[in-house]
Amino acid sequence: MDDKELTKDGMIPPVFVSRKNKILADLSTPAEEYSDLSPKGSVDEGIRDLIQDINTLPGLVTTSSCAGRISVFLEGRRVPNSSEEISQANEQRKFVPSGGKGAGKWLYVSHEPLKMDSSSANKEKSMHEMFGLTPGDGKPPGIEKSQGHAPRLVRFHFEPLILHIMTATLHHAQPVLSAASSSGFRESGLQGLRCLEGDSGPSPIVAVRSAGLALESIIGYCEEEGDEPVIRSLVSEEYLRMLVNMSNERFSINTERKERFRTAILDGCSVRGSNGTKSKGKTRPGWEDPETRKERKRAEGLMRKKALEGQATKANDQNATHEDEVGIWHSLNTEAL
């Protein structure tokens, strides 16, 4: 169904159609040319199918997304107050790289579970090395080392899926919120009331999110007393591995909720056609709902089982024929003797 057509709530505002077309044009840019403001700089592979499905629905379009991620982040420096502090900050600014969050730095980012192998061949690169940390003694820096200021901390994060969906009207936002809440994303809601006050027309934005799965832990700090800053760890290798294991488990829960949301939103945002039947818009080619996929897999399994049974029966028949032939020749040889 085209966004310009009537829905059960009336005509979709032309301003939304224009906004959606622009967003879809950006998303259709080849992967090697596409770039956004995230650390990765592109749409996460783990959420690409969900985004494509949502964008086929009338009155909905995704504006930003994250499939979920493990990250290690070094805080930026606080804003200096005195002229002396400003001078010191300018002197140290050369350490702050680009591409960070504010004045900080991403030490590690992964949008997939982090595989850990206990074999000796894969233990050469520890979690400390992977996260850019120098092992320490587990003691935080003293006041004398931090020159009276709070140290810049290193934080380990697991962040679950977050998805922003622009809707044509509040009527279109309602089933999105319902699908999100029923799928486990209970902290979902409208991004802000300003989205209802646009000069060219309101386009409510729904934030799909779940804070309950989030995980955060301070794992280190930046030691800046020497000539070169050192990112020092406050925890053991075993502690880092525990955090990664916990995050991997939460990735699994995150994926389950994502699939439930996908099913719920495609069902909840269906619209009634003129004949009274449900239509889900321009469904992505090759997509099938969970029940259809289950039945297809079951049918394929039965066909494979039948084929294997047929092969086994044929093999048994051939063996029986061979044994009969051997028995006949054995009888003839016995009679000849």
PDB file of C-alpha atoms in Angstrom, residues 33-200:
ATOM      1  CA  GLU A  33      29.090   5.176   0.524  1.00  0.00           C
ATOM      2  CA  TYR A  34      26.602   5.342   3.420  1.00  0.00           C
ATOM      3  CA  SER A  35      27.654   6.997   6.693  1.00  0.00           C
ATOM      4  CA  ASP A  36      25.846   8.094   9.851  1.00  0.00           C
ATOM      5  CA  LEU A  37      26.768   9.524  13.248  1.00  0.00           C
ATOM      6  CA  SER A  38      27.191   6.210  15.083  1.00  0.00           C
ATOM      7  CA  PRO A  39      30.665   4.841  15.975  1.00  0.00           C
ATOM      8  CA  LYS A  40      30.148   2.144  13.342  1.00  0.00           C
ATOM      9  CA  GLY A  41      28.994   4.674  10.748  1.00  0.00           C
ATOM     10  CA  SER A  42      26.333   2.462   9.146  1.00  0.00           C
ATOM     11  CA  VAL A  43      23.177   0.433   9.837  1.00  0.00           C
ATOM     12  CA  ASP A  44      23.906  -2.606  12.010  1.00  0.00           C
ATOM     13  CA  GLU A  45      23.606  -5.910  10.167  1.00  0.00           C
ATOM     14  CA  GLY A  46      21.625  -7.449  13.029  1.00  0.00           C
ATOM     15  CA  ILE A  47      18.781  -4.962  12.635  1.00  0.00           C
ATOM     16  CA  ARG A  48      18.784  -4.387   8.875  1.00  0.00           C
ATOM     17  CA  ASP A  49      15.941  -6.841   8.138  1.00  0.00           C
ATOM     18  CA  LEU A  50      13.747  -5.347  10.879  1.00  0.00           C
ATOM     19  CA  ILE A  51      14.296  -1.853   9.492  1.00  0.00           C
ATOM     20  CA  GLN A  52      13.390  -2.981   5.985  1.00  0.00           C
ATOM     21  CA  ASP A  53      10.180  -4.604   7.269  1.00  0.00           C
ATOM     22  CA  ILE A  54       9.127  -1.530   9.260  1.00  0.00           C
ATOM     23  CA  ASN A  55       9.803   0.799   6.343  1.00  0.00           C
ATOM     24  CA  THR A  56       7.367  -1.152   4.149  1.00  0.00           C
ATOM     25  CA  LEU A  57       4.508  -0.224   6.513  1.00  0.00           C
ATOM     26  CA  PRO A  58       2.337   2.821   5.724  1.00  0.00           C
ATOM     27  CA  GLY A  59       2.845   5.723   8.118  1.00  0.00           C
ATOM     28  CA  LEU A  60       6.129   4.447   9.596  1.00  0.00           C
ATOM     29  CA  VAL A  61       9.822   5.024   8.879  1.00  0.00           C
ATOM     30  CA  THR A  62      12.929   4.389  10.984  1.00  0.00           C
ATOM     31  CA  THR A  63      15.174   7.362  11.746  1.00  0.00           C
ATOM     32  CA  SER A  64      17.970   5.809  13.838  1.00  0.00           C
ATOM     33  CA  SER A  65      18.826   2.421  15.284  1.00  0.00           C
ATOM     34  CA  CYS A  66      21.274   0.238  17.176  1.00  0.00           C
ATOM     35  CA  ALA A  67      20.967  -3.548  17.233  1.00  0.00           C
ATOM     36  CA  GLY A  68      22.622  -3.702  20.661  1.00  0.00           C
ATOM     37  CA  ARG A  69      26.301  -3.425  21.465  1.00  0.00           C
ATOM     38  CA  ILE A  70      29.212  -4.085  23.787  1.00  0.00           C
ATOM     39  CA  SER A  71      31.386  -1.010  24.198  1.00  0.00           C
ATOM     40  CA  VAL A  72      34.327   0.243  26.237  1.00  0.00           C
ATOM     41  CA  PHE A  73      34.490   4.024  26.510  1.00  0.00           C
ATOM     42  CA  LEU A  74      37.022   6.438  27.996  1.00  0.00           C
ATOM     43  CA  GLU A  75      35.430   9.591  29.384  1.00  0.00           C
ATOM     44  CA  GLY A  76      36.438  12.984  28.064  1.00  0.00           C
ATOM     45  CA  ARG A  77      37.942  15.730  30.149  1.00  0.00           C
ATOM     46  CA  ARG A  78      35.613  17.912  32.166  1.00  0.00           C
ATOM     47  CA  VAL A  79      35.152  21.520  31.064  1.00  0.00           C
ATOM     48  CA  PRO A  80      37.857  23.653  32.766  1.00  0.00           C
ATOM     49  CA  ASN A  81      36.860  26.687  34.816  1.00  0.00           C
ATOM     50  CA  SER A  82      39.979  28.767  35.403  1.00  0.00           C
ATOM     51  CA  SER A  83      42.358  30.191  32.797  1.00  0.00           C
ATOM     52  CA  GLU A  84      45.115  27.956  34.198  1.00  0.00           C
ATOM     53  CA  GLU A  85      42.957  24.865  33.728  1.00  0.00           C
ATOM     54  CA  ILE A  86      42.101  25.977  30.191  1.00  0.00           C
ATOM     55  CA  SER A  87      45.812  26.298  29.405  1.00  0.00           C
ATOM     56  CA  GLN A  88      46.500  22.817  30.821  1.00  0.00           C
ATOM     57  CA  ALA A  89      43.571  21.370  28.872  1.00  0.00           C
ATOM     58  CA  ASN A  90      44.845  22.844  25.607  1.00  0.00           C
ATOM     59  CA  GLU A  91      48.271  21.357  26.284  1.00  0.00           C
ATOM     60  CA  GLN A  92      46.779  17.901  26.833  1.00  0.00           C
ATOM     61  CA  ARG A  93      44.189  18.061  24.036  1.00  0.00           C
ATOM     62  CA  LYS A  94      46.529  16.329  21.591  1.00  0.00           C
ATOM     63  CA  PHE A  95      45.748  13.021  23.318  1.00  0.00           C
ATOM     64  CA  VAL A  96      42.028  13.238  22.571  1.00  0.00           C
ATOM     65  CA  PRO A  97      41.331  11.465  19.244  1.00  0.00           C
ATOM     66  CA  SER A  98      38.506  12.135  16.860  1.00  0.00           C
ATOM     67  CA  GLY A  99      35.562   9.796  16.525  1.00  0.00           C
ATOM     68  CA  GLY A 100      34.770   9.660  20.230  1.00  0.00           C
ATOM     69  CA  LYS A 101      31.684  10.608  22.196  1.00  0.00           C
ATOM     70  CA  GLY A 102      32.187  14.270  23.027  1.00  0.00           C
ATOM     71  CA  ALA A 103      35.816  14.617  24.058  1.00  0.00           C
ATOM     72  CA  GLY A 104      36.105  10.943  24.996  1.00  0.00           C
ATOM     73  CA  LYS A 105      37.213   7.914  23.071  1.00  0.00           C
ATOM     74  CA  TRP A 106      35.697   4.592  22.058  1.00  0.00           C
ATOM     75  CA  LEU A 107      38.207   1.907  23.032  1.00  0.00           C
ATOM     76  CA  TYR A 108      36.080  -0.984  21.745  1.00  0.00           C
ATOM     77  CA  VAL A 109      32.687  -1.416  20.046  1.00  0.00           C
ATOM     78  CA  SER A 110      30.960  -4.621  18.892  1.00  0.00           C
ATOM     79  CA  HIS A 111      27.370  -5.039  17.712  1.00  0.00           C
ATOM     80  CA  GLU A 112      27.555  -8.822  18.029  1.00  0.00           C
ATOM     81  CA  PRO A 113      28.257 -11.214  20.926  1.00  0.00           C
ATOM     82  CA  LEU A 114      31.960 -11.436  21.667  1.00  0.00           C
ATOM     83  CA  LYS A 115      33.233 -14.966  21.104  1.00  0.00           C
ATOM     84  CA  MET A 116      35.728 -16.174  23.656  1.00  0.00           C
ATOM     85  CA  ASP A 117      37.853 -19.286  23.129  1.00  0.00           C
ATOM     86  CA  SER A 118      39.604 -20.827  26.118  1.00  0.00           C
ATOM     87  CA  SER A 119      42.163 -22.618  23.946  1.00  0.00           C
ATOM     88  CA  SER A 120      45.777 -21.558  24.355  1.00  0.00           C
ATOM     89  CA  ALA A 121      45.995 -20.521  20.696  1.00  0.00           C
ATOM     90  CA  ASN A 122      43.389 -17.793  21.241  1.00  0.00           C
ATOM     91  CA  LYS A 123      44.517 -16.634  24.668  1.00  0.00           C
ATOM     92  CA  GLU A 124      47.401 -14.621  23.237  1.00  0.00           C
ATOM     93  CA  LYS A 125      45.132 -11.566  22.994  1.00  0.00           C
ATOM     94  CA  SER A 126      43.578 -10.977  26.407  1.00  0.00           C
ATOM     95  CA  MET A 127      40.472  -8.939  27.173  1.00  0.00           C
ATOM     96  CA  HIS A 128      42.799  -6.202  28.416  1.00  0.00           C
ATOM     97  CA  GLU A 129      44.545  -6.018  25.061  1.00  0.00           C
ATOM     98  CA  MET A 130      41.274  -6.170  23.138  1.00  0.00           C
ATOM     99  CA  PHE A 131      39.858  -3.272  25.158  1.00  0.00           C
ATOM    100  CA  GLY A 132      43.067  -1.219  25.051  1.00  0.00           C
ATOM    101  CA  LEU A 133      43.775  -1.493  28.790  1.00  0.00           C
ATOM    102  CA  THR A 134      47.059  -1.765  30.663  1.00  0.00           C
ATOM    103  CA  PRO A 135      46.776  -4.166  33.645  1.00  0.00           C
ATOM    104  CA  GLY A 136      46.947  -2.447  37.028  1.00  0.00           C
ATOM    105  CA  ASP A 137      46.983  -3.366  40.712  1.00  0.00           C
ATOM    106  CA  GLY A 138      43.242  -2.852  41.178  1.00  0.00           C
ATOM    107  CA  LYS A 139      43.681   0.309  43.246  1.00  0.00           C
ATOM    108  CA  PRO A 140      42.079   3.586  42.124  1.00  0.00           C
ATOM    109  CA  PRO A 141      44.332   6.630  41.709  1.00  0.00           C
ATOM    110  CA  GLY A 142      44.967   8.749  44.781  1.00  0.00           C
ATOM    111  CA  ILE A 143      44.077  12.422  45.030  1.00  0.00           C
ATOM    112  CA  GLU A 144      47.718  13.406  44.627  1.00  0.00           C
ATOM    113  CA  LYS A 145      47.909  11.571  41.294  1.00  0.00           C
ATOM    114  CA  SER A 146      44.709  13.088  39.925  1.00  0.00           C
ATOM    115  CA  GLN A 147      45.803  16.606  40.981  1.00  0.00           C
ATOM    116  CA  GLY A 148      42.622  17.058  42.997  1.00  0.00           C
ATOM    117  CA  HIS A 149      40.347  16.278  40.038  1.00  0.00           C
ATOM    118  CA  ALA A 150      38.192  13.236  39.429  1.00  0.00           C
ATOM    119  CA  PRO A 151      39.993  10.830  37.064  1.00  0.00           C
ATOM    120  CA  ARG A 152      38.710  10.074  33.586  1.00  0.00           C
ATOM    121  CA  LEU A 153      37.032   6.704  33.933  1.00  0.00           C
ATOM    122  CA  VAL A 154      36.810   3.776  31.521  1.00  0.00           C
ATOM    123  CA  ARG A 155      33.322   2.280  31.378  1.00  0.00           C
ATOM    124  CA  PHE A 156      32.216  -1.108  30.063  1.00  0.00           C
ATOM    125  CA  HIS A 157      28.691  -1.068  28.632  1.00  0.00           C
ATOM    126  CA  PHE A 158      26.172  -3.486  27.241  1.00  0.00           C
ATOM    127  CA  GLU A 159      23.358  -1.567  25.577  1.00  0.00           C
ATOM    128  CA  PRO A 160      20.286  -3.353  24.177  1.00  0.00           C
ATOM    129  CA  LEU A 161      18.441  -2.548  20.971  1.00  0.00           C
ATOM    130  CA  ILE A 162      17.201   0.989  20.536  1.00  0.00           C
ATOM    131  CA  LEU A 163      15.121   2.078  17.571  1.00  0.00           C
ATOM    132  CA  HIS A 164      13.522   5.400  16.673  1.00  0.00           C
ATOM    133  CA  ILE A 165      10.479   5.240  14.420  1.00  0.00           C
ATOM    134  CA  MET A 166       8.891   8.340  12.913  1.00  0.00           C
ATOM    135  CA  THR A 167       5.131   7.988  12.549  1.00  0.00           C
ATOM    136  CA  ALA A 168       2.692   9.896  10.375  1.00  0.00           C
ATOM    137  CA  THR A 169       0.212  10.573  13.204  1.00  0.00           C
ATOM    138  CA  LEU A 170      -0.418   9.642  16.833  1.00  0.00           C
ATOM    139  CA  HIS A 171      -2.795   7.003  15.495  1.00  0.00           C
ATOM    140  CA  HIS A 172       0.133   5.325  13.710  1.00  0.00           C
ATOM    141  CA  ALA A 173       2.296   5.609  16.843  1.00  0.00           C
ATOM    142  CA  GLN A 174      -0.165   3.706  19.033  1.00  0.00           C
ATOM    143  CA  PRO A 175       0.358   0.168  17.598  1.00  0.00           C
ATOM    144  CA  VAL A 176       4.132   0.729  17.606  1.00  0.00           C
ATOM    145  CA  LEU A 177       4.062   1.499  21.335  1.00  0.00           C
ATOM    146  CA  SER A 178       1.790  -1.474  21.970  1.00  0.00           C
ATOM    147  CA  ALA A 179       4.078  -3.848  20.034  1.00  0.00           C
ATOM    148  CA  ALA A 180       7.161  -2.537  21.841  1.00  0.00           C
ATOM    149  CA  SER A 181       5.652  -2.886  25.307  1.00  0.00           C
ATOM    150  CA  SER A 182       4.314  -6.400  24.696  1.00  0.00           C
ATOM    151  CA  SER A 183       7.711  -7.515  23.335  1.00  0.00           C
ATOM    152  CA  GLY A 184       9.688  -6.517  26.433  1.00  0.00           C
ATOM    153  CA  PHE A 185      10.735  -2.975  25.465  1.00  0.00           C
ATOM    154  CA  ARG A 186       8.867  -1.478  28.410  1.00  0.00           C
ATOM    155  CA  GLU A 187      10.679   1.865  28.529  1.00  0.00           C
ATOM    156  CA  SER A 188       9.452   2.781  25.047  1.00  0.00           C
ATOM    157  CA  GLY A 189       7.608   6.038  24.481  1.00  0.00           C
ATOM    158  CA  LEU A 190       7.309   9.228  22.447  1.00  0.00           C
ATOM    159  CA  GLN A 191      10.714  10.861  22.020  1.00  0.00           C
ATOM    160  CA  GLY A 192       9.392  14.269  23.096  1.00  0.00           C
ATOM    161  CA  LEU A 193       6.459  16.604  22.690  1.00  0.00           C
ATOM    162  CA  ARG A 194       8.388  18.893  20.339  1.00  0.00           C
ATOM    163  CA  CYS A 195       7.812  16.329  17.584  1.00  0.00           C
ATOM    164  CA  LEU A 196       4.123  17.297  17.785  1.00  0.00           C
ATOM    165  CA  GLU A 197       4.816  21.004  17.245  1.00  0.00           C
ATOM    166  CA  GLY A 198       6.649  21.063  13.909  1.00  0.00           C
ATOM    167  CA  ASP A 199       5.900  24.061  11.714  1.00  0.00           C
ATOM    168  CA  SER A 200       5.415  21.864   8.663  1.00  0.00           C
TER     169      SER A 200
END
